Short mmCIF file of C-alpha atoms in Angstrom, two decimals:
data_model
loop_
_atom_site.label_atom_id
_atom_site.label_comp_id
_atom_site.label_asym_id
_atom_site.label_seq_id
_atom_site.Cartn_x
_atom_site.Cartn_y
_atom_site.Cartn_z
CA MET A 107 0.69 58.77 14.84
CA ARG A 108 -1.84 56.64 16.42
CA ILE A 109 -0.46 57.23 19.78
CA ALA A 110 -0.45 61.08 19.55
CA LEU A 111 -3.96 60.91 18.32
CA TRP A 112 -4.92 58.96 21.17
CA LEU A 113 -3.21 61.36 23.61
CA MET A 114 -4.87 64.17 21.98
CA ALA A 115 -8.25 62.57 22.64
CA LEU A 116 -7.46 61.87 26.29
CA PHE A 117 -6.46 65.54 26.79
CA ALA A 118 -9.52 66.93 24.97
CA ILE A 119 -11.64 64.35 27.41
CA ALA A 120 -9.68 65.63 30.55
CA VAL A 121 -10.36 69.32 29.91
CA ALA A 122 -14.07 68.87 29.02
CA SER A 123 -14.65 66.86 32.25
CA ALA A 124 -12.84 69.62 34.10
CA LEU A 125 -14.92 72.38 32.73
CA PHE A 126 -18.06 70.47 33.19
CA ALA A 127 -17.29 69.28 36.68
CA GLY A 128 -15.79 72.67 37.85
CA ASP A 129 -18.74 75.03 36.71
CA ASN A 130 -21.55 72.46 37.54
CA HIS A 131 -23.39 73.77 40.40
CA GLY A 132 -26.36 71.37 39.76
CA THR A 133 -27.70 69.18 42.63
CA VAL A 134 -29.56 65.76 42.83
CA THR A 135 -32.30 65.53 45.64
CA LEU A 136 -33.28 61.90 46.53
CA PHE A 137 -36.57 61.80 48.68
CA PHE A 138 -36.79 58.70 50.96
CA PRO A 139 -39.86 59.74 53.28
CA PRO A 140 -39.13 61.00 56.12
CA HIS A 141 -35.56 61.36 54.64
CA ARG A 142 -33.98 63.60 52.31
CA VAL A 143 -30.53 63.10 50.51
CA ASP A 144 -28.94 66.01 48.68
CA LEU A 145 -25.89 65.14 46.46
CA SER A 146 -24.10 67.10 43.73
CA LEU A 147 -24.72 66.34 40.12
CA ASN A 148 -21.02 65.45 39.82
CA LEU A 149 -20.91 62.85 42.52
CA PHE A 150 -24.44 61.39 41.18
CA LEU A 151 -23.05 60.71 37.99
CA LEU A 152 -19.95 59.09 39.37
CA LEU A 153 -21.92 56.99 41.50
CA LEU A 154 -24.16 55.84 38.53
CA ALA A 155 -20.97 55.16 36.38
CA ALA A 156 -19.63 52.88 39.44
CA SER A 157 -23.28 51.19 39.74
CA PHE A 158 -23.37 50.27 36.18
CA LEU A 159 -19.89 49.11 36.36
CA THR A 160 -20.21 46.90 39.26
CA LEU A 161 -23.38 45.68 37.70
CA HIS A 162 -21.81 44.58 34.57
CA LEU A 163 -18.83 43.08 36.24
CA ALA A 164 -21.27 40.90 38.38
CA MET A 165 -23.21 39.77 35.42
CA ARG A 166 -19.97 39.06 33.51
CA ALA A 167 -19.13 36.90 36.80
CA LEU A 168 -22.49 35.20 36.85
CA SER A 169 -22.33 34.49 33.01
CA ALA A 170 -18.97 32.74 33.34
CA LEU A 171 -20.07 30.81 36.32
CA THR A 172 -22.88 29.40 34.36
CA ASN A 173 -20.76 28.62 31.30
CA ILE A 174 -18.31 26.48 33.05
CA PRO A 175 -20.05 23.04 32.14
CA HIS A 176 -20.12 24.22 28.55
CA GLN A 177 -16.62 25.31 28.43
CA ALA A 178 -15.75 21.88 30.14
CA ARG A 179 -17.40 20.08 27.31
CA HIS A 180 -15.80 22.17 24.71
CA TRP A 181 -12.43 21.44 26.46
CA ARG A 182 -13.08 17.61 26.32
CA LEU A 183 -14.18 17.62 22.53
CA LEU A 184 -11.01 19.63 21.81
CA GLN A 185 -8.75 17.28 23.68
CA LYS A 186 -10.41 14.33 21.63
CA GLU A 187 -10.19 16.21 18.50
CA ARG A 188 -6.42 16.53 18.92
CA GLY A 189 -6.23 12.81 19.96
CA MET A 190 -7.56 11.95 16.76
CA HIS A 191 -5.47 14.18 14.68
CA THR A 192 -2.38 12.81 16.48
CA ALA A 193 -3.48 9.16 16.07
CA LEU A 194 -4.25 9.91 12.30
CA MET A 195 -0.82 11.35 11.81
CA GLU A 196 0.75 8.37 13.78
CA SER A 197 -1.27 5.83 11.57
CA LEU A 198 0.21 7.73 8.33
CA SER A 199 3.66 7.86 9.70
CA HIS A 200 3.62 4.01 10.76
CA LEU A 201 2.27 2.84 7.38
CA MET A 202 4.80 4.83 5.60
CA ALA A 203 7.48 3.28 7.86
CA GLY A 204 6.44 -0.16 7.24
CA ARG A 205 4.87 -0.62 10.58
CA PHE A 206 1.64 -2.08 9.86
CA VAL A 207 0.53 -3.42 13.09
CA ARG A 208 1.08 0.00 14.83
CA ALA A 209 -0.42 1.83 11.96
CA ARG A 210 -3.67 -0.42 12.27
CA LYS A 211 -4.03 0.20 15.94
CA ALA A 212 -3.46 3.95 15.41
CA ALA A 213 -6.31 3.96 12.79
CA ASP A 214 -8.32 2.03 15.10
CA LEU A 215 -7.86 4.41 17.90
CA VAL A 216 -9.08 7.29 15.49
CA ILE A 217 -12.26 5.59 15.05
CA SER A 218 -12.68 4.49 18.66
CA LEU A 219 -12.26 8.25 19.73
CA GLU A 220 -14.82 9.53 17.42
CA GLU A 221 -17.23 7.29 18.24
CA SER A 222 -16.93 8.51 21.78
CA VAL A 223 -17.45 11.84 20.63
CA GLN A 224 -20.66 10.64 18.93
CA ARG A 225 -21.62 8.83 22.30
CA SER A 226 -21.19 12.16 24.17
CA GLY A 227 -23.84 13.98 22.17
CA GLU A 228 -21.32 16.22 20.15
CA ARG A 229 -20.56 16.01 16.59
CA VAL A 230 -17.28 16.63 14.46
CA ALA A 231 -18.24 18.42 11.29
CA TYR A 232 -15.91 16.31 9.40
CA GLY A 233 -16.51 13.02 11.25
CA ALA A 234 -17.69 11.15 8.16
CA ARG A 235 -14.62 11.81 6.25
CA LEU A 236 -12.40 11.03 9.38
CA ARG A 237 -13.79 7.85 9.86
CA THR A 238 -13.70 6.91 6.18
CA LEU A 239 -10.11 7.80 5.81
CA ALA A 240 -9.17 5.83 9.16
CA HIS A 241 -10.97 2.87 7.88
CA VAL A 242 -8.86 3.22 4.79
CA LEU A 243 -5.71 3.29 6.52
CA ALA A 244 -6.62 0.40 8.84
CA GLY A 245 -7.63 -1.69 5.62
CA GLU A 246 -4.18 -0.68 3.87
CA SER A 247 -2.30 -2.02 6.83
CA ALA A 248 -4.08 -5.26 6.93
CA HIS A 249 -3.73 -5.53 3.08
CA ALA A 250 0.08 -5.20 3.61
CA LEU A 251 -0.26 -8.01 6.27
CA GLN A 252 -2.23 -10.02 3.65
CA ASN A 253 -5.07 -10.04 6.31
CA ARG A 254 -8.02 -9.94 3.68
CA ASN A 255 -10.77 -10.52 6.37
CA VAL A 256 -9.81 -7.35 8.25
CA ARG A 257 -9.26 -5.40 5.00
CA ASP A 258 -12.63 -6.08 3.34
CA ALA A 259 -14.48 -5.40 6.71
CA HIS A 260 -12.75 -1.89 6.87
CA PHE A 261 -13.49 -1.53 2.98
CA GLN A 262 -17.20 -2.11 3.49
CA LEU A 263 -17.22 0.26 6.46
CA ALA A 264 -15.25 2.85 4.56
CA LEU A 265 -17.65 2.60 1.96
CA GLN A 266 -20.71 2.91 4.37
CA GLU A 267 -19.15 6.00 5.88
CA SER A 268 -18.62 7.69 2.77
CA GLU A 269 -22.16 7.54 1.27
CA GLY A 270 -23.12 11.33 2.17
CA ARG A 271 -22.79 13.94 -0.23
CA ASP A 272 -20.01 15.71 1.24
CA SER A 273 -18.02 12.58 1.24
CA GLN A 274 -18.06 12.04 -2.62
CA ASP A 275 -14.38 12.54 -2.91
CA ALA A 276 -13.57 10.20 -0.10
CA ARG A 277 -16.02 7.68 -1.58
CA GLU A 278 -14.10 7.75 -5.02
CA GLY A 279 -10.56 7.33 -3.12
CA VAL A 280 -12.14 4.26 -1.12
CA GLN A 281 -13.35 2.49 -4.56
CA LEU A 282 -9.87 3.21 -6.22
CA ARG A 283 -8.03 1.91 -3.07
CA GLY A 284 -10.26 -1.28 -3.14
CA ALA A 285 -9.47 -1.81 -6.94
CA GLN A 286 -6.00 -1.49 -6.05
CA TRP A 287 -6.56 -4.09 -3.26
CA ALA A 288 -8.21 -6.54 -5.87
CA LEU A 289 -5.55 -6.17 -8.47
CA ASP A 290 -2.78 -7.10 -6.02
CA ASP A 291 -5.14 -10.00 -5.16
CA ARG A 292 -5.01 -11.00 -8.84
CA ASP A 293 -8.99 -10.27 -8.80
CA ALA A 294 -9.34 -8.20 -12.00
CA PRO A 295 -13.26 -8.67 -12.34
CA ALA A 296 -13.84 -7.41 -8.79
CA ALA A 297 -11.50 -4.33 -9.52
CA MET A 298 -13.18 -3.54 -13.12
CA GLN A 299 -16.54 -3.51 -11.25
CA LEU A 300 -15.49 -1.07 -8.63
CA LEU A 301 -13.89 1.18 -11.45
CA ASP A 302 -17.08 1.00 -13.19
CA GLN A 303 -18.92 2.42 -10.32
CA LEU A 304 -16.77 5.53 -10.59
CA PRO A 305 -18.18 8.83 -11.91
CA GLN A 306 -17.42 9.64 -15.35
CA GLY A 307 -14.92 12.47 -14.26
CA ALA A 308 -13.25 10.11 -11.76
CA SER A 309 -12.86 7.25 -14.15
CA ARG A 310 -10.61 9.22 -16.51
CA ARG A 311 -8.39 10.34 -13.91
CA THR A 312 -4.77 9.10 -14.15
CA LEU A 313 -4.89 6.69 -11.23
CA ALA A 314 -8.08 5.06 -12.36
CA LEU A 315 -6.79 4.96 -16.01
CA ARG A 316 -3.55 3.10 -14.61
CA LEU A 317 -5.67 0.52 -12.39
CA ARG A 318 -8.15 -0.12 -15.63
CA PHE A 319 -5.17 -0.84 -17.80
CA ARG A 320 -3.87 -3.35 -15.09
CA ALA A 321 -7.43 -4.85 -14.94
CA ALA A 322 -7.65 -5.02 -18.79
CA ARG A 323 -4.29 -6.73 -18.99
CA GLN A 324 -4.95 -9.52 -16.33
CA THR A 325 -8.49 -10.11 -17.96
CA GLY A 326 -7.20 -10.48 -21.40
CA GLN A 327 -9.07 -7.36 -22.78
CA LEU A 328 -6.62 -6.34 -25.01
CA PRO A 329 -8.69 -3.70 -27.00
CA LEU A 330 -9.64 -2.14 -23.82
CA ALA A 331 -6.01 -2.13 -22.61
CA LEU A 332 -4.85 -0.91 -25.78
CA GLU A 333 -7.35 2.19 -25.96
CA THR A 334 -6.65 2.92 -22.02
CA GLY A 335 -2.86 2.76 -22.76
CA ARG A 336 -3.70 5.33 -25.46
CA LEU A 337 -5.21 7.64 -23.21
CA LEU A 338 -2.44 7.09 -20.30
CA THR A 339 0.08 8.34 -23.16
CA LYS A 340 -2.07 11.10 -24.04
CA HIS A 341 -2.10 12.18 -20.22
CA ARG A 342 1.57 11.72 -20.19
CA ALA A 343 1.23 8.99 -17.57
CA PHE A 344 3.68 7.08 -19.91
CA SER A 345 6.71 8.76 -21.49
CA GLU A 346 6.58 8.73 -25.22
CA ALA A 347 9.06 5.81 -25.78
CA ALA A 348 7.13 3.73 -22.87
CA GLY A 349 3.86 4.50 -24.33
CA LYS A 350 4.88 3.51 -28.01
CA SER A 351 6.55 0.19 -26.70
CA ILE A 352 3.34 -0.74 -24.60
CA ALA A 353 0.99 0.12 -27.71
CA ARG A 354 3.42 -2.12 -29.87
CA GLY A 355 3.31 -4.85 -27.42
CA LEU A 356 -0.42 -4.79 -27.16
CA ALA A 357 -0.99 -4.44 -30.85
CA ILE A 358 0.89 -7.42 -31.40
CA GLU A 359 -1.00 -9.51 -28.59
CA LEU A 360 -4.07 -8.36 -30.28
CA ILE A 361 -3.04 -9.53 -33.60
CA ARG A 362 -1.78 -12.98 -32.27
CA ALA A 363 -5.18 -13.52 -30.40
CA ALA A 364 -7.06 -13.65 -33.85
CA HIS A 365 -7.65 -17.15 -35.31
CA ASP A 366 -8.84 -16.26 -38.72
CA SER A 367 -8.41 -13.90 -41.49
CA VAL A 368 -11.47 -12.09 -40.46
CA GLN A 369 -10.52 -11.48 -36.88
CA ILE A 370 -7.10 -10.62 -38.02
CA GLN A 371 -8.54 -7.83 -40.34
CA ARG A 372 -10.83 -6.74 -37.22
CA ALA A 373 -7.75 -6.62 -35.18
CA TRP A 374 -5.90 -4.63 -37.86
CA ASP A 375 -8.80 -2.12 -38.38
CA ALA A 376 -8.98 -1.52 -34.45
CA LEU A 377 -5.54 -0.12 -34.52
CA ASP A 378 -4.44 3.43 -35.47
CA SER A 379 -2.44 4.40 -38.15
CA ALA A 380 0.71 5.34 -36.10
CA GLU A 381 0.37 1.55 -34.63
CA GLN A 382 -0.10 0.26 -38.16
CA HIS A 383 2.91 1.73 -39.18
CA VAL A 384 5.18 0.26 -36.29
CA PRO A 385 7.33 -2.38 -38.41
CA GLU A 386 6.89 -5.22 -36.08
CA VAL A 387 3.01 -4.73 -35.92
CA ALA A 388 2.66 -4.88 -39.66
CA PHE A 389 5.11 -7.81 -39.89
CA GLU A 390 3.08 -9.76 -37.36
CA ALA A 391 -0.15 -8.73 -38.99
CA ALA A 392 0.85 -9.62 -42.50
CA GLU A 393 2.34 -13.13 -41.14
CA ARG A 394 -0.47 -14.08 -39.65
CA LEU A 395 -2.92 -12.99 -42.47
CA LEU A 396 -0.45 -15.36 -44.85
CA ALA A 397 -0.63 -18.14 -42.28
CA HIS A 398 -4.37 -18.40 -42.26
CA SER A 399 -4.71 -18.15 -46.17
CA GLY A 400 -5.91 -14.39 -46.17
CA SER A 401 -5.39 -12.03 -48.92
CA VAL A 402 -1.71 -11.61 -50.29
CA ASP A 403 -2.62 -8.40 -51.64
CA MET A 404 -3.96 -7.31 -48.20
CA SER A 405 -0.79 -8.16 -46.71
CA ARG A 406 1.17 -6.48 -49.23
CA LEU A 407 -1.03 -3.26 -48.51
CA TRP A 408 -0.03 -3.31 -44.96
CA LEU A 409 3.41 -3.78 -45.54
CA LEU A 410 3.72 -0.88 -48.09
CA PRO A 411 3.88 2.08 -45.55
CA ILE A 412 7.02 -0.07 -44.10
CA TRP A 413 8.76 -0.58 -47.47
CA GLU A 414 8.09 3.19 -48.46
CA THR A 415 9.59 4.35 -45.40
CA MET A 416 12.65 2.05 -45.88
CA ALA A 417 12.79 3.27 -49.53
CA GLN A 418 13.03 7.05 -48.55
CA ARG A 419 15.53 6.47 -45.73
CA HIS A 420 17.50 3.14 -45.87
CA ASP A 421 18.56 3.25 -42.24
CA ALA A 422 14.99 3.62 -40.89
CA LEU A 423 14.86 -0.18 -40.54
CA THR A 424 17.51 -2.43 -38.75
CA LEU A 425 18.94 -5.50 -40.58
CA VAL A 426 16.39 -7.59 -38.30
CA GLN A 427 13.71 -5.78 -39.53
CA ARG A 428 14.75 -5.73 -43.15
CA VAL A 429 15.15 -9.21 -43.04
CA ARG A 430 11.59 -10.00 -41.53
CA LEU A 431 10.20 -7.68 -44.24
CA ALA A 432 11.84 -9.52 -47.13
CA ARG A 433 10.65 -12.96 -45.45
CA VAL A 434 7.16 -11.73 -45.13
CA LEU A 435 7.09 -10.89 -48.87
CA GLU A 436 8.89 -13.87 -49.95
CA ARG A 437 6.39 -15.89 -48.22
CA GLY A 438 3.57 -13.81 -50.04
CA PHE A 439 5.30 -14.33 -53.54
CA ALA A 440 5.18 -18.00 -52.72
CA ALA A 441 1.46 -18.34 -52.46
CA ALA A 442 -0.60 -19.81 -55.32
CA ASP A 443 -2.00 -16.57 -56.13
CA GLY A 444 0.83 -14.11 -55.15
CA ALA A 445 3.12 -13.76 -57.91
CA PRO A 446 4.50 -10.47 -57.60
CA ASP A 447 2.84 -7.78 -59.74
CA ALA A 448 4.45 -5.01 -61.75
CA GLU A 449 4.48 -2.53 -59.06
CA TRP A 450 6.02 -4.54 -56.55
CA LEU A 451 8.75 -5.64 -59.12
CA SER A 452 9.25 -2.17 -59.85
CA ARG A 453 9.50 -1.16 -56.14
CA ILE A 454 12.05 -3.87 -55.39
CA GLU A 455 14.16 -3.21 -58.48
CA THR A 456 14.38 0.39 -57.70
CA ALA A 457 15.50 -0.29 -54.13
CA GLN A 458 17.86 -2.96 -55.18
CA MET A 459 19.55 -0.71 -57.86
CA SER A 460 19.62 2.12 -55.29
CA ASN A 461 21.20 0.04 -52.25
CA PRO A 462 23.39 -2.38 -54.31
CA ARG A 463 25.39 -3.15 -51.37
CA ASP A 464 22.16 -4.49 -49.36
CA ALA A 465 22.42 -8.13 -49.40
CA VAL A 466 18.70 -8.59 -48.10
CA LEU A 467 17.42 -6.34 -50.95
CA GLN A 468 19.81 -8.38 -53.51
CA TYR A 469 18.11 -11.82 -51.80
CA LEU A 470 14.55 -10.52 -52.34
CA ALA A 471 15.15 -9.25 -56.06
CA GLY A 472 16.47 -12.81 -56.63
CA VAL A 473 13.36 -14.13 -54.89
CA VAL A 474 11.34 -12.13 -57.39
CA CYS A 475 13.03 -13.09 -60.30
CA MET A 476 13.10 -16.72 -59.49
CA ARG A 477 9.10 -16.56 -59.18
CA LEU A 478 8.80 -14.85 -62.66
CA SER A 479 11.14 -17.65 -63.94
CA LEU A 480 14.02 -15.53 -64.87
CA TRP A 481 16.57 -17.81 -63.91
CA GLY A 482 19.74 -16.26 -64.90
CA LYS A 483 18.94 -12.80 -63.48
CA SER A 484 18.03 -14.52 -60.33
CA GLN A 485 21.07 -16.64 -60.06
CA GLN A 486 23.36 -13.63 -60.63
CA LEU A 487 21.30 -11.74 -57.89
CA PHE A 488 21.83 -14.45 -55.46
CA LYS A 489 25.28 -14.87 -56.05
CA GLN A 490 25.97 -11.26 -55.55
CA SER A 491 24.08 -11.46 -52.35
CA LEU A 492 26.16 -14.50 -50.85
CA ALA A 493 29.19 -12.47 -50.40
CA MET A 494 27.45 -9.87 -48.27
CA LEU A 495 24.83 -11.78 -46.46
CA GLN A 496 25.01 -11.66 -42.63
CA ASP A 497 22.02 -13.79 -41.71
CA SER A 498 22.81 -17.32 -41.80
CA GLU A 499 18.94 -18.12 -42.55
CA LEU A 500 18.96 -16.14 -45.59
CA ALA A 501 22.28 -17.52 -46.65
CA ARG A 502 21.11 -21.00 -46.37
CA ASP A 503 17.95 -20.27 -48.19
CA THR A 504 20.13 -18.52 -50.80
CA TRP A 505 21.89 -21.99 -51.52
CA LEU A 506 18.68 -23.79 -51.53
CA ALA A 507 17.48 -21.44 -54.17
CA LEU A 508 20.54 -22.00 -56.39
CA ALA A 509 20.37 -25.67 -55.67
CA TYR A 510 16.46 -25.73 -56.89
CA MET A 511 17.43 -23.75 -60.12
CA ALA A 512 20.67 -25.86 -60.70
CA GLU A 513 18.18 -28.84 -60.65
CA GLN A 514 15.98 -26.73 -63.10
CA ARG A 515 18.89 -26.84 -65.50
CA GLN A 516 19.63 -30.41 -64.88
CA ASP A 517 22.93 -29.45 -63.53
CA VAL A 518 23.73 -32.27 -60.87
CA GLN A 519 27.18 -31.01 -59.78
CA ALA A 520 26.22 -27.46 -59.13
CA ALA A 521 22.90 -28.71 -57.24
CA ALA A 522 24.90 -30.98 -54.95
CA HIS A 523 27.78 -28.39 -54.31
CA ALA A 524 24.75 -25.98 -53.53
CA TYR A 525 23.21 -28.36 -51.13
CA ARG A 526 26.41 -29.01 -49.19
CA GLU A 527 26.99 -25.25 -48.75
CA ALA A 528 23.11 -24.90 -47.37
CA ALA A 529 24.04 -27.81 -44.93
CA LYS A 530 26.85 -25.90 -43.56
CA ARG A 531 24.60 -22.98 -42.53
#
């Protein structure tokens, strides 16, 4: 369609020109005293058009001639830019391939080419970011070769190059990379200092949180590590199972780091409800509180959610967890002010009657009855549990409890038999 329109336009121009030129009888007279030149109008117009075209071509040629130095400078700059891009790609390729010496040489070539561009009076719009990236690549290569002096020198140069407003993202990347290097050197305080210098938005990125988590672990800042681990799990940097496992381990470490009942209470309050309901965390907190002469009622309050979970679904706790729960409760019952109250007595009795085949609950019920001086009931429960107990330590303690009650009855033969059985465990 466009070709047809062009052809029609050309035909129209040709027809108009033929009509104008065929019927045009005008003349143009040029006076050059004492000469006179007569030209037809058509010839004059042709000569005028030819003169304009010749002048235009001459001016174009003169402009091209005078523009040759500028074109040469532009060509040289383009060649240097291509060389910088090629060297930058080579540096990245060598770094990923593990050729660290070649990677650093290629990065140094990028820096030298950019400096030569500056010396020539030219300027690359993204020169600062290019130099920053080249310094980071050189520093990364030196870090892989454990050349800390060269790495630190490139790191400082990268920070200087990224001070401009248009290089904020590059500066954040340099600080994150520096924190990574510091953590690899086990210099957690330096890494934490670099992370603290990040803007608020950058400090909540997944990479920054991962580095802060590592730094907090290395410096022993367990509350900070626990909080950062929660954020990483929320951002799905950890899987749900891994996040729970990490939170459980940190919560246990936080509780173990406490050295008195007040510190244990503070550590417990620093945990969220999901962490407090983890059996191992509750067991550790209750054991530590009892070991430091803390409140027995408070330890039982911490254990109550775990107990209720087991009471609702018996298989919610493993055998090892049920044994540890029984041990912690038994330790509380043995305290001077830890006699089981009516509520706990009812809970244990209900659970034991609901699960008569659970030897751990039989043992715990026997312990409660023994603490309440219900010797007959306690002895019956202990003997029932012996046939089903799989834990050797519980079996030993059961025989010791039977020996203790036999001594209370002054049954020397039964006490001796119980002690012999306990010694076999």
